[in-house]
mmCIF file of N, CA and C in Angstrom:
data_model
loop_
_atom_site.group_PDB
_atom_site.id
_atom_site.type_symbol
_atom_site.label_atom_id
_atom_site.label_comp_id
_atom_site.label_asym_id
_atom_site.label_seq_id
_atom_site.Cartn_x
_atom_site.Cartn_y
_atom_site.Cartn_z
ATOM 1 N N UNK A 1 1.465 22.654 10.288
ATOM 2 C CA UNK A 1 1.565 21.290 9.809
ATOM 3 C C UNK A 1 0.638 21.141 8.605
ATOM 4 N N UNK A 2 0.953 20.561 7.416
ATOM 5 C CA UNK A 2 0.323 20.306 6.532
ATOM 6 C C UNK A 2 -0.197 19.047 6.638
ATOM 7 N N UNK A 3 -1.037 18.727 5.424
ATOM 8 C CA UNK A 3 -1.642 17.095 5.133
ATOM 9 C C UNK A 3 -1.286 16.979 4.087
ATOM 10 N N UNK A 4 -1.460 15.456 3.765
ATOM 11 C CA UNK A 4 -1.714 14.914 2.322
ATOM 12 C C UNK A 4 -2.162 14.029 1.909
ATOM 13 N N UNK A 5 -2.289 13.051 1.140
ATOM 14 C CA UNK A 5 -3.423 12.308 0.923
ATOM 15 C C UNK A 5 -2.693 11.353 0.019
ATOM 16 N N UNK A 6 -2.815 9.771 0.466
ATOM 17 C CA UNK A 6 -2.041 8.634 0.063
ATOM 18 C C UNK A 6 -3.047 8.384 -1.965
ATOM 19 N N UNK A 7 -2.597 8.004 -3.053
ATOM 20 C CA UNK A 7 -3.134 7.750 -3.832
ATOM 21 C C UNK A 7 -3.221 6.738 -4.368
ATOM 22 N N UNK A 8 -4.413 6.079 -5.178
ATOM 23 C CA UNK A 8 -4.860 4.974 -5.428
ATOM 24 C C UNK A 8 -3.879 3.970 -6.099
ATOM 25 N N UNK A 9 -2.258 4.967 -6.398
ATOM 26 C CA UNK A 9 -1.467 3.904 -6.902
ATOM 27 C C UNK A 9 -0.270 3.938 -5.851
ATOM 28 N N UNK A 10 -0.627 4.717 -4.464
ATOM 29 C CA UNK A 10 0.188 4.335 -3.474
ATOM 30 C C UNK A 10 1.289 5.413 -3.523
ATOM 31 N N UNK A 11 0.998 6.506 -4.087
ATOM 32 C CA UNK A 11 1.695 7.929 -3.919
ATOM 33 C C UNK A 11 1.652 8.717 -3.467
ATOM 34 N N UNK A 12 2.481 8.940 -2.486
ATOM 35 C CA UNK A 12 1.859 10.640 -1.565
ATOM 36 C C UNK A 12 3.012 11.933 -1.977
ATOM 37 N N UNK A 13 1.738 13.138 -2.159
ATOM 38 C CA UNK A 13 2.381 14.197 -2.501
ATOM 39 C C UNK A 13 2.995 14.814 -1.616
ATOM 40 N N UNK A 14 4.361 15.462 -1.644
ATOM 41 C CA UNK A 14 4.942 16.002 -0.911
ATOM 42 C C UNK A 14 4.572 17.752 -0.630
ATOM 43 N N UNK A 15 4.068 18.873 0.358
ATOM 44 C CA UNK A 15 3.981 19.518 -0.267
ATOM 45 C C UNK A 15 4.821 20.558 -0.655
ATOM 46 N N UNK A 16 4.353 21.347 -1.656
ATOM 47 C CA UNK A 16 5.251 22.179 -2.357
ATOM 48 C C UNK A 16 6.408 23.187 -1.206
ATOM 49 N N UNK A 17 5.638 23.669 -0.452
ATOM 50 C CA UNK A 17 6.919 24.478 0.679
ATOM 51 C C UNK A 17 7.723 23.767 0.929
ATOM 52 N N UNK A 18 7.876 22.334 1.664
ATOM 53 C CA UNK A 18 8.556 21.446 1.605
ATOM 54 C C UNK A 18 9.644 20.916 0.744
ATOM 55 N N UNK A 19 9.467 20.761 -0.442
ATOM 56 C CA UNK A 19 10.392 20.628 -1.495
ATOM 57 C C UNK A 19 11.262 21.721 -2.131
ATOM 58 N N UNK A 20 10.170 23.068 -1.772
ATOM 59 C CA UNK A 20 11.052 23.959 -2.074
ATOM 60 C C UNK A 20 11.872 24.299 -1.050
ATOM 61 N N UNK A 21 11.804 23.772 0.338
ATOM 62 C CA UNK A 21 13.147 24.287 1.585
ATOM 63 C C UNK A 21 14.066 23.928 1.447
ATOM 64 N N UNK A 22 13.819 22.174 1.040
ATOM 65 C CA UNK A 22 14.383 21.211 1.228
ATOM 66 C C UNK A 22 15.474 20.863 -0.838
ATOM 67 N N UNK A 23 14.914 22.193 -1.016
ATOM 68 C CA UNK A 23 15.596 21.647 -2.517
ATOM 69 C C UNK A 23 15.271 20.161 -3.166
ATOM 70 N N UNK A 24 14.108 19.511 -2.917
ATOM 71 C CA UNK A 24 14.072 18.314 -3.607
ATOM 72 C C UNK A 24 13.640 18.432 -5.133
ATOM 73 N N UNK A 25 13.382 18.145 -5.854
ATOM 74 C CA UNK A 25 13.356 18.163 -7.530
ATOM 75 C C UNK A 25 12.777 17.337 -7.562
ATOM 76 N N UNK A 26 12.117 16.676 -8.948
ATOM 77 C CA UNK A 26 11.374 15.406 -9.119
ATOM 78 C C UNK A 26 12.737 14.859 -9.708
ATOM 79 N N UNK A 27 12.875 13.659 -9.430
ATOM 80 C CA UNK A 27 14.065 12.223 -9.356
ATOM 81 C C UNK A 27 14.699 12.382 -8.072
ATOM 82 N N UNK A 28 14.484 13.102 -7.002
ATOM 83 C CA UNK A 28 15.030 12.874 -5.669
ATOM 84 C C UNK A 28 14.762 11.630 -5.350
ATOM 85 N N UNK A 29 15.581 10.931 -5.027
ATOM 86 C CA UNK A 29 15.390 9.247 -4.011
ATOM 87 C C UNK A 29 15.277 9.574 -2.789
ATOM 88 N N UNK A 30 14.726 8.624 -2.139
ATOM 89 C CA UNK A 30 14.233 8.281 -0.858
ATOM 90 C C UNK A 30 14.510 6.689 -0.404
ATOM 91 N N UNK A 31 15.113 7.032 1.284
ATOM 92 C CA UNK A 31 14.608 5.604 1.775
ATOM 93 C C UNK A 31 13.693 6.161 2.880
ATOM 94 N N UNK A 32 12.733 4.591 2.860
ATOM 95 C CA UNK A 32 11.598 4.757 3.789
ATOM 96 C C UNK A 32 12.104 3.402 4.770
ATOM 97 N N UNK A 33 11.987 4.393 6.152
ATOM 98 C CA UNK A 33 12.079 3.783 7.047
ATOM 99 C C UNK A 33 10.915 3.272 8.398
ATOM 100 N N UNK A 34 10.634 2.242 8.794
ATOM 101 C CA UNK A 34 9.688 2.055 9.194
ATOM 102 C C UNK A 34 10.010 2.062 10.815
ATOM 103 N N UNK A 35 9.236 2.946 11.933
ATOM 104 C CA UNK A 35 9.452 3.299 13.236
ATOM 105 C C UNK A 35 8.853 2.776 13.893
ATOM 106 N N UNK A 36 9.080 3.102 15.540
ATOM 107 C CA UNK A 36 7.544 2.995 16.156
ATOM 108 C C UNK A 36 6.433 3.766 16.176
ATOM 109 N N UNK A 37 6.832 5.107 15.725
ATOM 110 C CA UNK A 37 6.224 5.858 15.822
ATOM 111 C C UNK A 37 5.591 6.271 14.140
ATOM 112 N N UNK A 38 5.700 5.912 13.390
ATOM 113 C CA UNK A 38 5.430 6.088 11.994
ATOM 114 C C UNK A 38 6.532 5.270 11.097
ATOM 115 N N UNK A 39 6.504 6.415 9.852
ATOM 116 C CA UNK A 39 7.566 5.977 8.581
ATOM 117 C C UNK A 39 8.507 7.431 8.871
ATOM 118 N N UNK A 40 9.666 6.932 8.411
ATOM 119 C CA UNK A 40 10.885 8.334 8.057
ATOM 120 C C UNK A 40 11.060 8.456 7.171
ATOM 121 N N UNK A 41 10.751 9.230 5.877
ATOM 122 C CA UNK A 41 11.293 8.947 5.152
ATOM 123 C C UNK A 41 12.721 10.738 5.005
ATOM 124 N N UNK A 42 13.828 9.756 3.812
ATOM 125 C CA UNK A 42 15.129 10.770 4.346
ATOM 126 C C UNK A 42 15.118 10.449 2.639
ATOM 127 N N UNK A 43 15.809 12.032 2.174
ATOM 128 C CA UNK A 43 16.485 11.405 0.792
ATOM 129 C C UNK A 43 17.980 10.815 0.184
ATOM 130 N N UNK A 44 18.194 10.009 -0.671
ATOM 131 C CA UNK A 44 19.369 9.189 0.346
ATOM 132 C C UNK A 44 20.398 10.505 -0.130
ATOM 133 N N UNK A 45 21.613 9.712 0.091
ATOM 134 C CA UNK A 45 22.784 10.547 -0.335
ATOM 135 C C UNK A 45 23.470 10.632 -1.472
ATOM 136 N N UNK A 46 23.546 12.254 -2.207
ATOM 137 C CA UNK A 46 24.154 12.167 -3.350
ATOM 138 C C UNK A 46 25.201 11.188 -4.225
ATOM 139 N N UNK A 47 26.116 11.016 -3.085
ATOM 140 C CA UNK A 47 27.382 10.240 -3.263
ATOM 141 C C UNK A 47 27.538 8.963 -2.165
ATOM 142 N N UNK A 48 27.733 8.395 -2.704
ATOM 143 C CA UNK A 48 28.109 7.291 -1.489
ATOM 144 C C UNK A 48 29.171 7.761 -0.293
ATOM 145 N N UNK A 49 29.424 7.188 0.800
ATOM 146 C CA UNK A 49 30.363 7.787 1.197
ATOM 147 C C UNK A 49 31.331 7.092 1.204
ATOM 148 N N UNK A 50 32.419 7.451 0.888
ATOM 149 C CA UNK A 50 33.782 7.023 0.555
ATOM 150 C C UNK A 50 34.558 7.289 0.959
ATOM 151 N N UNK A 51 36.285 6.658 1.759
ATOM 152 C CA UNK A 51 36.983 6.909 2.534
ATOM 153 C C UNK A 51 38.268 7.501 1.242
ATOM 154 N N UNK A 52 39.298 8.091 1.931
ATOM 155 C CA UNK A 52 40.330 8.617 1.162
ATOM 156 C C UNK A 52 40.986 7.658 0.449
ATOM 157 N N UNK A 53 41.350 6.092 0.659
ATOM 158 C CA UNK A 53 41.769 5.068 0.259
ATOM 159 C C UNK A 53 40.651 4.681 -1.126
ATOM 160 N N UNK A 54 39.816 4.711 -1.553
ATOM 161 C CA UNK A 54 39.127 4.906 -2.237
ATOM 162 C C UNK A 54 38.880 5.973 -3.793
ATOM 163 N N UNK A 55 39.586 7.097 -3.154
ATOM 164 C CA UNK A 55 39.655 8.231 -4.357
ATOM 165 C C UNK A 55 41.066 8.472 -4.317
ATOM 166 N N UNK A 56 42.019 8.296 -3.595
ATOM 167 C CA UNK A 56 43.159 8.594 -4.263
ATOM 168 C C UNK A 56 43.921 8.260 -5.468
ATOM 169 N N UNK A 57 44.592 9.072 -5.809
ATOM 170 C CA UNK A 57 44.611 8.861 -7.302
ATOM 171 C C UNK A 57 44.233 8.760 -8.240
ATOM 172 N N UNK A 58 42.723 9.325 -8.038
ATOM 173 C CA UNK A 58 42.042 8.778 -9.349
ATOM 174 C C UNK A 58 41.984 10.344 -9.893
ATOM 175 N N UNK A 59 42.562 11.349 -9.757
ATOM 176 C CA UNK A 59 42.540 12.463 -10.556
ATOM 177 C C UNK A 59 43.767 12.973 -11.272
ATOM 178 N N UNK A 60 44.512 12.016 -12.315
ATOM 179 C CA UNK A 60 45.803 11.820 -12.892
ATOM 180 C C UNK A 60 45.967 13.378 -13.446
ATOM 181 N N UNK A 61 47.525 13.272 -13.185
ATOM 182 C CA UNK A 61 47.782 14.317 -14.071
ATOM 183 C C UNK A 61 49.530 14.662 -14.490
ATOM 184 N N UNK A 62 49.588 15.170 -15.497
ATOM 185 C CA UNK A 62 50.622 14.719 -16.330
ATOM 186 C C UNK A 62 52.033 16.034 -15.556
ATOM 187 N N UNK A 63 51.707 16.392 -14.566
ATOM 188 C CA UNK A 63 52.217 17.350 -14.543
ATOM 189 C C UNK A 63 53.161 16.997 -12.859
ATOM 190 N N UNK A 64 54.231 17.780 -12.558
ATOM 191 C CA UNK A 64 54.994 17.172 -10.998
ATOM 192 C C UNK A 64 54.168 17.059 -9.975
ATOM 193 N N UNK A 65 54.543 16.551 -9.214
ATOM 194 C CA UNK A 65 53.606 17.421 -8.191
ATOM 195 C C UNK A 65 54.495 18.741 -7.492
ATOM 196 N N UNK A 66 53.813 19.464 -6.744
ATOM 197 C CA UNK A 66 54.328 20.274 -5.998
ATOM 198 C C UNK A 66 54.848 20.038 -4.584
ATOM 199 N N UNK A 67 55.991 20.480 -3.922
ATOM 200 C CA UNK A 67 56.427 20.550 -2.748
ATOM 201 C C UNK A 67 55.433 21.232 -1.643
ATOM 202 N N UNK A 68 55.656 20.460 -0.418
ATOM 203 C CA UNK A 68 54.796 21.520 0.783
ATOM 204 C C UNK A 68 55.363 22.792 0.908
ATOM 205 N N UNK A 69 56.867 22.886 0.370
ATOM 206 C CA UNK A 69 57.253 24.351 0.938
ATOM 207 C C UNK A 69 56.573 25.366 -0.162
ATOM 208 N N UNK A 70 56.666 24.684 -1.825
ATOM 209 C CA UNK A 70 56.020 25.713 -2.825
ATOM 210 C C UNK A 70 54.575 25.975 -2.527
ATOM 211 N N UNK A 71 53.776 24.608 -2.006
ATOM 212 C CA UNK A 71 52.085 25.000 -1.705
ATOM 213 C C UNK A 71 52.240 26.621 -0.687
ATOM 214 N N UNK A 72 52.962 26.321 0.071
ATOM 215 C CA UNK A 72 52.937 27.442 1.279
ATOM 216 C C UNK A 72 52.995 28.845 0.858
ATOM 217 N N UNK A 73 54.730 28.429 -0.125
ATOM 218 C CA UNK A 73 54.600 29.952 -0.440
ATOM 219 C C UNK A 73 53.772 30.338 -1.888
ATOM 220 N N UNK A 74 53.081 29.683 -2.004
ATOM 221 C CA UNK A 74 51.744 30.056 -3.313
ATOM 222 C C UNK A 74 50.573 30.611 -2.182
ATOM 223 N N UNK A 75 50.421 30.214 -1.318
ATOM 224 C CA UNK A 75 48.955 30.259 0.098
ATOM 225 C C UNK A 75 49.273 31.654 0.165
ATOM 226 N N UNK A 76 50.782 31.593 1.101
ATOM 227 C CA UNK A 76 51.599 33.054 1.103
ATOM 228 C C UNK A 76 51.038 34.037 0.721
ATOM 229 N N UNK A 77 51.440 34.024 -0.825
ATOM 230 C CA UNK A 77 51.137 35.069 -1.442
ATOM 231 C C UNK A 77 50.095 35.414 -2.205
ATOM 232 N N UNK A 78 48.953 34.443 -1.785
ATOM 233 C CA UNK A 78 47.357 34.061 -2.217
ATOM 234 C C UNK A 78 47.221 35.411 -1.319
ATOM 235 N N UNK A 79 47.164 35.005 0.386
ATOM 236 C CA UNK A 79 47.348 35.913 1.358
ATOM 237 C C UNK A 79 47.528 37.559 0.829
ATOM 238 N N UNK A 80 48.294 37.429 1.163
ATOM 239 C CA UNK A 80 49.039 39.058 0.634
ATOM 240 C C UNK A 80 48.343 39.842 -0.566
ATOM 241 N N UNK A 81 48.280 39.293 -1.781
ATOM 242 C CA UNK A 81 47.623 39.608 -2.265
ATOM 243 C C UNK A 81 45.730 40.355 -2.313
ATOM 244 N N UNK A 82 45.756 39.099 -1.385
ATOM 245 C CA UNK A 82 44.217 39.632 -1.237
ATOM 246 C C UNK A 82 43.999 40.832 0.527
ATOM 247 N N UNK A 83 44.961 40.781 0.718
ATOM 248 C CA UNK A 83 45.500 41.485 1.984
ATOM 249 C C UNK A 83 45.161 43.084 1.282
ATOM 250 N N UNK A 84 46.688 43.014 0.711
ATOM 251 C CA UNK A 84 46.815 44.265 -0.110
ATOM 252 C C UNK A 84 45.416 44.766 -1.255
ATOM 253 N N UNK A 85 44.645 44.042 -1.384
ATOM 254 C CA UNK A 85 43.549 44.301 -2.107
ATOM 255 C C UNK A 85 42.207 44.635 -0.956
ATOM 256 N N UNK A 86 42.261 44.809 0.212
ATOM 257 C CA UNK A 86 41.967 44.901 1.708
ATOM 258 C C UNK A 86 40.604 43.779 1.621
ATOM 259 N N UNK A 87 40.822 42.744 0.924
ATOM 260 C CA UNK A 87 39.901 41.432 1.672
ATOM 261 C C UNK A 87 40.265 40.666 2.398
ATOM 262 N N UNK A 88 41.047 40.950 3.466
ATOM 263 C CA UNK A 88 41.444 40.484 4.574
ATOM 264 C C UNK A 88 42.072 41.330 5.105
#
């Protein structure tokens, strides 16, 4: 367990092993949550979270779409290919 030490403008350092496990960077956000047992603090989330009704469609494109039977046989022969190349 480490320590750290609150500062005179109300900043506490995180320490370095820590940030480096945890991948935090300087501009990571945080919410601080207040317990019974202390504070939590969590960093929030990259992206909001968002349901499928939300992002559909928003990646236009000028082109058909494709059939489920053509996705399949493109997977197909994704398959095979990498079969015959013995990565699978």
């Amino acid at each position: 367990m480490e320590t750290t030490r609150l500062s005179t403008k109300g900043q506490i350092i995180l320490p370095k092993s820590i940030r480096v496990a945890r991948a935090w960077g300087p501009g990571t956000e945080f919410t601080v949550e207040e317990t019974g047992n202390g504070i939590l603090l969590r960093p929030t989330t990259r992206f909001p979270d968002t349901g499928l009704e939300e992002v559909a469609g928003c990646l236009r494109s000028n082109r058909k779409s494709k059939t489920p039977a053509r996705m399949s046989a493109a997977i197909g022969r994704e398959v095979m290919r990498r079969h015959d190349r013995g990565r699978y």
